[in-house]
Backbone as ProteinMPNN parsed JSONL, in Angstrom:
{"seq_chain_A": "XXXXXXXXXXXXXXXXXXXXXXXXXXXXXXXXXXXXXXXXXXXXXXXXXXXXXXXXXXXXXXXXXXXXXXXXXXXXXXXXXXXXXXXXXXXXXXXXXXXXXXXXXXXXXXXXXXXXXXXXXXXXXXXXXXXXXXXXXXXXXXXXXXXXXXXXXXXX", "coords_chain_A": {"N_chain_A": [[15.065, -10.993, 17.857], [17.359, -10.919, 16.235], [16.592, -12.36, 14.068], [14.618, -10.87, 12.85], [16.124, -8.607, 12.028], [17.823, -9.865, 10.181], [16.017, -10.912, 8.316], [14.912, -8.51, 7.316], [17.169, -7.388, 6.135], [17.626, -9.31, 4.114], [15.371, -9.136, 2.572], [15.558, -6.422, 1.8], [17.721, -6.433, 0.029], [16.68, -7.572, -2.31], [15.582, -5.588, -3.643], [17.626, -4.165, -4.626], [18.46, -5.044, -7.16], [17.118, -4.052, -9.509], [15.899, -2.287, -12.415], [16.79, 1.147, -13.084], [14.363, 3.532, -11.991], [11.918, 5.951, -13.118], [12.711, 8.818, -11.723], [13.872, 11.492, -9.504], [17.387, 12.181, -9.406], [19.318, 9.814, -7.642], [21.29, 7.554, -5.665], [20.768, 5.267, -7.187], [20.515, 6.108, -9.707], [18.626, 8.172, -12.234], [16.914, 11.266, -12.987], [18.166, 14.712, -13.584], [18.227, 18.219, -13.872], [19.427, 21.231, -15.467], [18.944, 24.697, -15.604], [19.764, 26.667, -18.202], [19.341, 29.09, -19.455], [16.491, 31.481, -19.891], [14.764, 30.012, -21.555], [16.066, 27.603, -22.007], [17.171, 24.419, -21.213], [19.186, 21.913, -19.757], [18.899, 18.483, -19.631], [19.544, 15.568, -17.749], [19.775, 12.061, -17.676], [20.528, 9.178, -15.909], [21.049, 5.792, -16.038], [21.048, 2.391, -14.507], [22.794, -0.776, -14.682], [20.725, -2.448, -15.323], [18.941, -1.253, -16.932], [17.739, -0.514, -20.164], [19.206, 1.235, -22.982], [17.28, 2.368, -24.643], [15.067, 2.728, -22.951], [16.094, 4.437, -21.106], [16.526, 6.639, -22.715], [13.821, 7.296, -23.382], [12.903, 8.003, -20.83], [14.459, 10.28, -20.32], [13.4, 11.934, -22.354], [10.78, 12.047, -21.355], [11.219, 13.625, -18.985], [12.042, 16.031, -20.13], [9.631, 16.748, -21.473], [8.0, 17.127, -19.19], [9.262, 19.245, -17.915], [8.98, 21.255, -19.88], [6.117, 21.555, -19.918], [5.679, 22.325, -17.259], [6.838, 24.877, -17.253], [5.145, 26.313, -18.794], [5.132, 26.059, -21.622], [4.349, 24.661, -24.863], [5.734, 23.139, -26.707], [9.016, 21.723, -27.517], [12.411, 21.912, -28.599], [15.08, 19.835, -29.288], [18.364, 20.658, -29.07], [20.9, 19.71, -28.691], [22.158, 16.559, -28.203], [23.322, 13.903, -26.299], [24.726, 10.658, -25.871], [25.779, 8.201, -23.656], [27.603, 5.333, -22.83], [28.504, 3.623, -20.054], [30.823, 1.127, -19.291], [31.408, -1.597, -17.178], [33.644, -4.096, -16.372], [34.113, -7.46, -15.409], [34.837, -10.491, -13.717], [33.668, -13.743, -12.749], [34.226, -15.664, -9.829], [36.297, -18.67, -9.697], [36.163, -22.275, -9.354], [38.07, -25.082, -8.761], [37.864, -28.629, -8.948], [39.342, -31.541, -7.801], [39.906, -34.957, -8.615], [40.796, -38.01, -7.589], [41.895, -40.975, -9.041], [41.624, -44.213, -7.981], [42.278, -46.562, -9.22], [44.341, -46.228, -11.304], [45.945, -44.216, -10.22], [45.826, -41.674, -11.223], [45.12, -38.161, -11.55], [42.434, -36.123, -11.982], [40.917, -33.0, -13.145], [38.304, -30.522, -12.767], [37.313, -27.336, -13.764], [35.132, -24.749, -12.704], [33.136, -21.887, -13.371], [34.59, -18.608, -13.461], [33.875, -16.939, -15.399], [33.68, -14.154, -17.684], [32.121, -10.908, -17.567], [30.131, -8.134, -18.684], [28.85, -5.055, -17.687], [26.63, -2.717, -18.743], [25.948, 0.704, -18.495], [23.547, 3.074, -19.234], [23.636, 6.598, -20.017], [22.16, 9.759, -20.709], [22.049, 12.984, -22.232], [20.081, 15.702, -22.899], [19.845, 18.756, -24.442], [17.609, 21.329, -24.488], [15.279, 23.719, -26.013], [12.609, 25.727, -25.21], [9.511, 26.212, -26.791], [6.562, 27.98, -28.095], [5.237, 27.378, -30.398], [4.71, 24.985, -32.937], [7.257, 24.136, -35.086], [8.005, 24.286, -38.636], [9.58, 22.152, -39.248], [10.55, 18.665, -38.535], [11.56, 18.334, -36.009], [10.498, 19.313, -33.718], [9.059, 18.751, -30.642], [5.991, 17.794, -29.321], [5.028, 18.601, -26.231], [2.847, 17.898, -24.493], [1.693, 15.644, -25.835], [3.828, 13.856, -25.806], [4.299, 13.654, -23.057], [1.915, 12.469, -22.157], [1.965, 9.986, -23.475], [4.455, 8.765, -22.693], [4.371, 8.884, -19.798], [2.523, 6.969, -19.038], [3.948, 4.589, -19.262], [6.024, 4.902, -17.457], [5.537, 6.391, -15.105], [4.31, 5.6, -12.054]], "CA_chain_A": [[15.471, -9.678, 17.28], [18.347, -11.136, 15.151], [15.864, -12.945, 12.864], [13.926, -9.714, 12.226], [17.137, -7.951, 11.36], [18.347, -10.678, 9.027], [14.963, -11.028, 7.316], [14.832, -7.182, 6.786], [18.389, -7.263, 5.296], [17.448, -10.211, 3.071], [14.371, -8.543, 1.63], [15.981, -5.149, 1.174], [18.632, -6.806, -0.993], [15.909, -7.96, -3.441], [15.267, -4.34, -4.329], [18.873, -3.577, -5.264], [18.642, -5.645, -8.505], [16.015, -3.609, -10.411], [16.207, -1.269, -13.288], [16.426, 2.467, -12.614], [13.036, 3.995, -12.229], [11.852, 7.377, -13.443], [12.8, 9.421, -10.395], [14.936, 12.446, -9.309], [18.654, 11.511, -9.218], [19.835, 9.306, -6.35], [22.406, 6.638, -5.879], [20.358, 4.287, -8.189], [20.295, 6.862, -10.945], [17.47, 9.063, -12.354], [17.158, 12.536, -13.799], [18.363, 15.983, -13.054], [18.26, 19.195, -14.924], [20.002, 22.567, -15.205], [18.439, 25.761, -16.437], [20.853, 27.34, -18.872], [18.678, 30.476, -19.637], [15.089, 31.538, -19.695], [14.067, 28.936, -22.312], [16.95, 26.481, -22.383], [17.458, 23.462, -20.134], [19.986, 20.617, -19.982], [18.268, 17.377, -18.858], [20.472, 14.432, -17.752], [19.249, 10.932, -17.128], [21.492, 8.144, -15.738], [20.421, 4.503, -15.677], [21.978, 1.477, -14.026], [23.039, -1.896, -15.545], [19.533, -3.185, -15.471], [18.095, -0.411, -17.812], [18.262, -0.411, -21.578], [19.418, 2.562, -23.519], [16.037, 2.886, -25.199], [14.178, 3.199, -21.871], [16.759, 5.663, -20.545], [16.231, 7.765, -23.679], [12.371, 7.701, -23.246], [12.77, 8.665, -19.512], [15.044, 11.63, -20.519], [12.38, 12.664, -23.093], [9.698, 12.337, -20.458], [11.563, 14.721, -18.142], [11.951, 17.144, -20.997], [8.243, 17.18, -21.665], [7.507, 17.58, -17.926], [9.791, 20.682, -17.699], [8.302, 22.169, -20.858], [4.81, 21.817, -19.434], [5.86, 23.067, -15.973], [7.288, 26.213, -17.656], [4.09, 26.905, -19.462], [5.258, 25.963, -23.041], [3.627, 23.548, -25.548], [6.752, 22.354, -27.485], [10.401, 21.893, -27.311], [13.337, 21.395, -29.596], [16.38, 19.389, -28.702], [19.409, 21.258, -29.897], [22.065, 18.924, -28.441], [21.819, 15.282, -27.555], [24.542, 13.051, -26.04], [24.424, 9.37, -25.286], [27.037, 7.587, -23.186], [27.444, 3.969, -22.252], [29.63, 3.239, -19.243], [30.887, -0.308, -19.217], [32.142, -2.186, -16.074], [34.018, -5.427, -16.654], [34.419, -8.225, -14.239], [34.961, -11.954, -13.851], [33.216, -14.476, -11.643], [35.219, -16.511, -9.249], [36.271, -20.063, -10.288], [36.424, -23.352, -8.438], [38.588, -26.323, -9.371], [37.647, -29.799, -8.161], [40.289, -32.559, -8.149], [39.422, -36.217, -8.422], [41.857, -38.984, -7.515], [41.547, -42.324, -9.528], [42.317, -45.195, -7.247], [42.744, -47.581, -10.11], [45.595, -46.008, -12.0], [46.714, -43.224, -9.524], [45.828, -40.444, -11.936], [44.325, -37.074, -10.946], [41.719, -35.286, -13.062], [40.323, -31.825, -12.529], [37.317, -29.779, -13.474], [37.125, -25.967, -13.226], [33.86, -24.143, -12.912], [33.132, -20.409, -13.145], [35.578, -17.872, -14.034], [33.305, -16.296, -16.653], [33.809, -12.765, -17.883], [30.832, -10.287, -17.908], [30.137, -6.659, -18.944], [27.645, -4.306, -17.285], [26.554, -1.454, -19.497], [25.062, 1.632, -17.791], [23.318, 4.207, -20.145], [23.237, 7.903, -19.546], [21.814, 10.672, -21.774], [21.92, 14.409, -21.99], [19.358, 16.491, -23.889], [19.746, 20.213, -24.202], [16.448, 21.703, -25.244], [14.862, 25.008, -26.067], [11.202, 25.644, -25.057], [8.838, 27.143, -27.708], [5.137, 27.855, -27.984], [4.601, 26.986, -31.657], [5.35, 23.894, -33.655], [7.983, 24.611, -36.304], [7.762, 23.574, -39.933], [10.469, 20.91, -39.33], [10.113, 17.51, -37.83], [12.315, 18.131, -34.769], [9.808, 20.017, -32.542], [8.269, 17.766, -29.861], [4.736, 18.217, -28.649], [5.276, 18.204, -24.859], [1.694, 17.306, -23.911], [1.484, 14.368, -26.33], [4.859, 13.055, -25.367], [4.164, 13.359, -21.57], [0.836, 11.473, -21.979], [2.437, 8.776, -24.016], [5.44, 8.227, -21.882], [3.991, 8.798, -18.386], [1.759, 5.706, -18.864], [4.912, 3.627, -19.138], [7.088, 5.09, -16.44], [5.087, 6.989, -13.792], [3.412, 4.676, -11.42]], "C_chain_A": [[16.43, -9.82, 16.084], [17.643, -11.582, 13.867], [15.184, -11.746, 12.137], [14.959, -8.878, 11.397], [17.632, -8.576, 10.05], [17.278, -10.72, 7.93], [14.857, -9.62, 6.645], [15.903, -6.893, 5.801], [18.196, -8.11, 4.002], [16.457, -9.651, 2.127], [14.764, -7.212, 1.009], [16.991, -5.366, 0.114], [17.914, -7.079, -2.33], [15.629, -6.64, -4.316], [16.465, -3.677, -4.996], [18.927, -3.925, -6.742], [17.448, -5.315, -9.44], [16.536, -2.431, -11.266], [15.914, 0.145, -12.624], [15.023, 2.924, -12.926], [13.022, 5.511, -12.617], [11.665, 8.065, -12.124], [13.852, 10.503, -10.421], [16.245, 11.569, -9.077], [18.925, 11.092, -7.788], [20.968, 8.217, -6.667], [22.11, 5.491, -6.894], [20.29, 4.847, -9.574], [19.113, 7.695, -10.969], [17.79, 10.248, -13.074], [17.499, 13.694, -12.963], [18.427, 16.925, -14.149], [18.95, 20.512, -14.51], [19.392, 23.584, -16.135], [19.591, 26.599, -16.877], [20.505, 28.902, -19.105], [17.248, 30.464, -19.502], [14.281, 30.367, -20.38], [14.888, 27.684, -22.629], [17.345, 25.676, -21.133], [18.303, 22.338, -20.596], [19.364, 19.557, -19.055], [19.212, 16.134, -18.89], [19.739, 13.212, -17.142], [20.339, 9.804, -17.105], [20.815, 6.874, -15.254], [21.571, 3.519, -15.154], [22.126, 0.272, -15.038], [21.916, -2.689, -15.919], [18.57, -2.38, -16.458], [18.6, -0.311, -19.172], [18.421, 1.017, -21.952], [18.194, 3.2, -24.051], [15.134, 3.342, -24.069], [14.784, 4.377, -21.245], [16.466, 6.856, -21.428], [14.813, 8.219, -23.472], [12.263, 8.454, -21.875], [13.394, 10.099, -19.58], [14.119, 12.502, -21.229], [11.196, 13.021, -22.171], [9.981, 13.511, -19.542], [11.588, 16.007, -18.883], [10.584, 17.645, -21.172], [7.632, 17.804, -20.331], [7.967, 19.005, -17.658], [9.114, 21.588, -18.568], [6.907, 22.537, -20.34], [4.754, 22.706, -18.167], [6.108, 24.536, -16.248], [6.309, 26.909, -18.439], [4.188, 26.906, -21.084], [4.575, 24.7, -23.618], [4.635, 22.646, -26.248], [8.135, 22.684, -27.111], [11.278, 21.35, -28.426], [14.625, 20.98, -28.917], [17.467, 19.848, -29.6], [20.729, 20.567, -29.719], [21.6, 17.584, -27.752], [23.085, 14.384, -27.398], [24.056, 11.794, -25.396], [25.803, 8.808, -24.874], [26.668, 6.223, -22.561], [28.711, 3.732, -21.398], [29.689, 1.782, -19.097], [31.865, -0.732, -18.075], [32.405, -3.594, -16.519], [34.365, -6.207, -15.453], [34.498, -9.742, -14.68], [34.515, -12.639, -12.681], [34.308, -15.271, -11.072], [35.16, -17.893, -9.842], [36.659, -21.008, -9.156], [36.925, -24.527, -9.241], [38.378, -27.495, -8.417], [38.595, -30.869, -8.717], [39.646, -33.973, -7.779], [40.617, -37.242, -8.636], [41.318, -40.358, -8.072], [42.343, -43.36, -8.855], [42.867, -46.326, -8.096], [44.06, -47.388, -10.761], [46.383, -44.849, -11.361], [46.706, -41.917, -10.22], [44.881, -39.459, -11.194], [43.717, -36.37, -12.067], [41.148, -34.066, -12.379], [39.31, -31.265, -13.432], [37.304, -28.382, -12.882], [35.818, -25.396, -13.673], [33.92, -22.602, -12.68], [34.156, -19.766, -13.878], [35.142, -17.115, -15.349], [33.471, -14.762, -16.631], [32.316, -12.138, -18.136], [31.063, -8.742, -18.083], [28.821, -6.11, -18.451], [27.665, -2.981, -17.878], [25.535, -0.581, -18.718], [24.779, 2.873, -18.75], [23.176, 5.548, -19.451], [23.055, 8.847, -20.849], [21.687, 11.998, -21.261], [21.223, 15.033, -23.108], [19.373, 17.96, -23.465], [18.547, 20.69, -25.031], [16.102, 23.163, -24.968], [13.29, 24.889, -26.082], [10.642, 26.734, -26.093], [7.403, 26.943, -27.619], [4.406, 27.458, -29.284], [5.388, 25.958, -32.276], [5.93, 24.423, -34.925], [7.549, 23.806, -37.511], [8.543, 22.212, -40.056], [9.845, 19.812, -38.461], [10.871, 17.275, -36.492], [11.684, 18.811, -33.579], [8.967, 18.931, -31.94], [7.081, 18.42, -29.232], [4.824, 17.643, -27.227], [4.05, 17.446, -24.213], [1.508, 15.921, -24.448], [2.572, 13.437, -25.844], [4.671, 12.724, -23.887], [3.036, 12.326, -21.379], [1.273, 10.092, -22.401], [3.437, 8.079, -23.112], [5.122, 7.98, -20.464], [3.219, 7.504, -18.134], [2.741, 4.581, -18.576], [5.695, 3.654, -17.916], [6.629, 5.761, -15.132], [3.966, 6.076, -13.23], [2.759, 5.351, -10.193]], "O_chain_A": [[16.391, -9.065, 15.113], [18.039, -11.233, 12.755], [15.212, -11.677, 10.909], [14.705, -8.505, 10.252], [17.817, -7.929, 9.019], [17.596, -10.578, 6.75], [14.715, -9.59, 5.422], [15.67, -6.261, 4.771], [18.568, -7.66, 2.919], [16.698, -9.693, 0.921], [14.387, -6.891, -0.118], [17.125, -4.47, -0.719], [18.496, -6.835, -3.387], [15.479, -6.688, -5.537], [16.33, -2.763, -5.81], [19.427, -3.113, -7.521], [16.867, -6.201, -10.065], [17.46, -1.708, -10.891], [15.015, 0.32, -11.802], [14.543, 2.714, -14.04], [14.015, 6.218, -12.444], [10.627, 7.937, -11.474], [14.703, 10.458, -11.309], [16.184, 10.423, -8.631], [18.79, 11.878, -6.85], [21.452, 8.072, -7.79], [23.026, 4.837, -7.392], [20.029, 4.114, -10.529], [18.553, 7.978, -9.91], [18.825, 10.313, -13.738], [17.189, 13.723, -11.772], [18.661, 16.526, -15.29], [19.028, 20.836, -13.325], [19.327, 23.355, -17.342], [20.314, 27.174, -16.064], [21.338, 29.794, -18.941], [16.731, 29.463, -19.005], [13.298, 29.852, -19.848], [14.47, 26.826, -23.407], [17.796, 26.235, -20.134], [18.152, 21.854, -21.718], [19.32, 19.737, -17.838], [19.624, 15.712, -19.971], [19.105, 13.391, -16.102], [20.973, 9.52, -18.121], [20.12, 6.853, -14.237], [22.77, 3.748, -15.315], [21.601, 0.355, -16.148], [22.053, -3.569, -16.769], [17.476, -2.866, -16.745], [19.786, -0.047, -19.371], [17.849, 1.911, -21.329], [18.028, 4.416, -23.955], [14.449, 4.347, -24.261], [14.054, 5.291, -20.861], [16.192, 7.952, -20.94], [14.579, 9.425, -23.388], [11.57, 9.469, -21.81], [12.878, 11.017, -18.943], [13.972, 13.67, -20.87], [10.683, 14.14, -22.203], [9.092, 14.333, -19.321], [11.187, 17.028, -18.323], [10.344, 18.846, -21.044], [6.904, 18.797, -20.346], [7.187, 19.86, -17.236], [8.67, 22.643, -18.115], [6.552, 23.715, -20.326], [3.959, 23.636, -18.029], [5.605, 25.377, -15.502], [6.555, 28.065, -18.783], [3.456, 27.624, -21.765], [4.27, 23.774, -22.867], [4.376, 21.447, -26.362], [8.438, 23.711, -26.504], [10.891, 20.408, -29.118], [15.172, 21.698, -28.08], [17.509, 19.478, -30.774], [21.634, 20.796, -30.521], [20.761, 17.573, -26.851], [23.811, 14.18, -28.371], [23.166, 11.783, -24.546], [26.8, 8.911, -25.587], [25.643, 6.021, -21.91], [29.822, 3.65, -21.921], [28.658, 1.184, -18.79], [33.005, -0.27, -18.03], [31.488, -4.256, -17.005], [34.896, -5.629, -14.505], [34.255, -10.124, -15.825], [34.905, -12.221, -11.591], [35.278, -15.552, -11.776], [34.146, -18.287, -10.419], [37.335, -20.655, -8.19], [36.332, -24.928, -10.242], [38.671, -27.389, -7.226], [38.659, -31.088, -9.927], [38.954, -34.109, -6.77], [41.281, -37.291, -9.672], [40.312, -40.832, -7.545], [43.554, -43.46, -9.053], [43.837, -46.977, -7.706], [44.864, -48.321, -10.778], [47.43, -44.499, -11.905], [47.515, -41.06, -9.866], [44.027, -39.828, -10.388], [44.398, -36.035, -13.036], [40.914, -34.08, -11.171], [39.352, -31.44, -14.65], [37.287, -28.224, -11.661], [35.422, -25.517, -14.832], [34.702, -22.127, -11.856], [34.612, -20.308, -14.884], [35.943, -16.749, -16.209], [33.391, -14.17, -15.555], [31.461, -12.741, -18.785], [32.079, -8.191, -17.661], [27.768, -6.659, -18.775], [28.553, -2.171, -17.61], [24.452, -1.03, -18.344], [25.709, 3.63, -19.031], [22.62, 5.599, -18.354], [23.725, 8.687, -21.869], [21.308, 12.238, -20.115], [21.704, 14.93, -24.236], [18.994, 18.343, -22.358], [18.525, 20.433, -26.234], [16.488, 23.769, -23.968], [12.724, 24.092, -26.831], [11.134, 27.852, -26.246], [6.956, 25.9, -27.142], [3.196, 27.238, -29.308], [6.616, 25.979, -32.198], [5.255, 25.056, -35.737], [6.838, 22.805, -37.416], [8.202, 21.318, -40.83], [8.827, 19.981, -37.789], [10.832, 16.182, -35.927], [12.3, 18.873, -32.515], [8.229, 18.251, -32.654], [7.187, 19.507, -28.665], [4.72, 16.436, -27.009], [4.239, 16.473, -23.482], [1.19, 15.028, -23.663], [2.266, 12.299, -25.489], [4.878, 11.572, -23.506], [3.159, 11.42, -20.555], [0.964, 9.115, -21.719], [3.265, 6.9, -22.8], [5.545, 6.96, -19.919], [3.295, 6.994, -17.017], [2.452, 3.705, -17.76], [6.03, 2.613, -17.35], [7.342, 5.668, -14.132], [2.912, 5.845, -13.821], [1.951, 4.728, -9.504]]}, "name": "protein", "num_of_chains": 1, "seq": "XXXXXXXXXXXXXXXXXXXXXXXXXXXXXXXXXXXXXXXXXXXXXXXXXXXXXXXXXXXXXXXXXXXXXXXXXXXXXXXXXXXXXXXXXXXXXXXXXXXXXXXXXXXXXXXXXXXXXXXXXXXXXXXXXXXXXXXXXXXXXXXXXXXXXXXXXXXX"}
């Protein structure tokens, strides 16, 4: 019984070190939205340290297009966009090994590890307004086109 528990624990750990998937918000990240009025939504996407800012941005746009289509609209305009990178800093542990030289009585040492690292976690917020007609400007997104394009990459 102990072997089964240990093996289950060992394999479950392998899944902790993957990039955030396109999913509703949970402890690994994901998307969530707030409806601000009849045609306005704020969409938030939070990634972990294994997800690039570019992919987080695309997943946020994918959720925007999904909401637009679910609400029965064809296009949306992003009226506010925010990007944030949270950085966590750390340092690996270090080990020092000492070596005694019998010939001359000297002691030498080598230190390994002690490296610094940074983990960057992207998060994005898009505030969008839903519309049924494409505007004359270049800032109106076609929800159906965007959904078809991005869902191939992120919805499995």
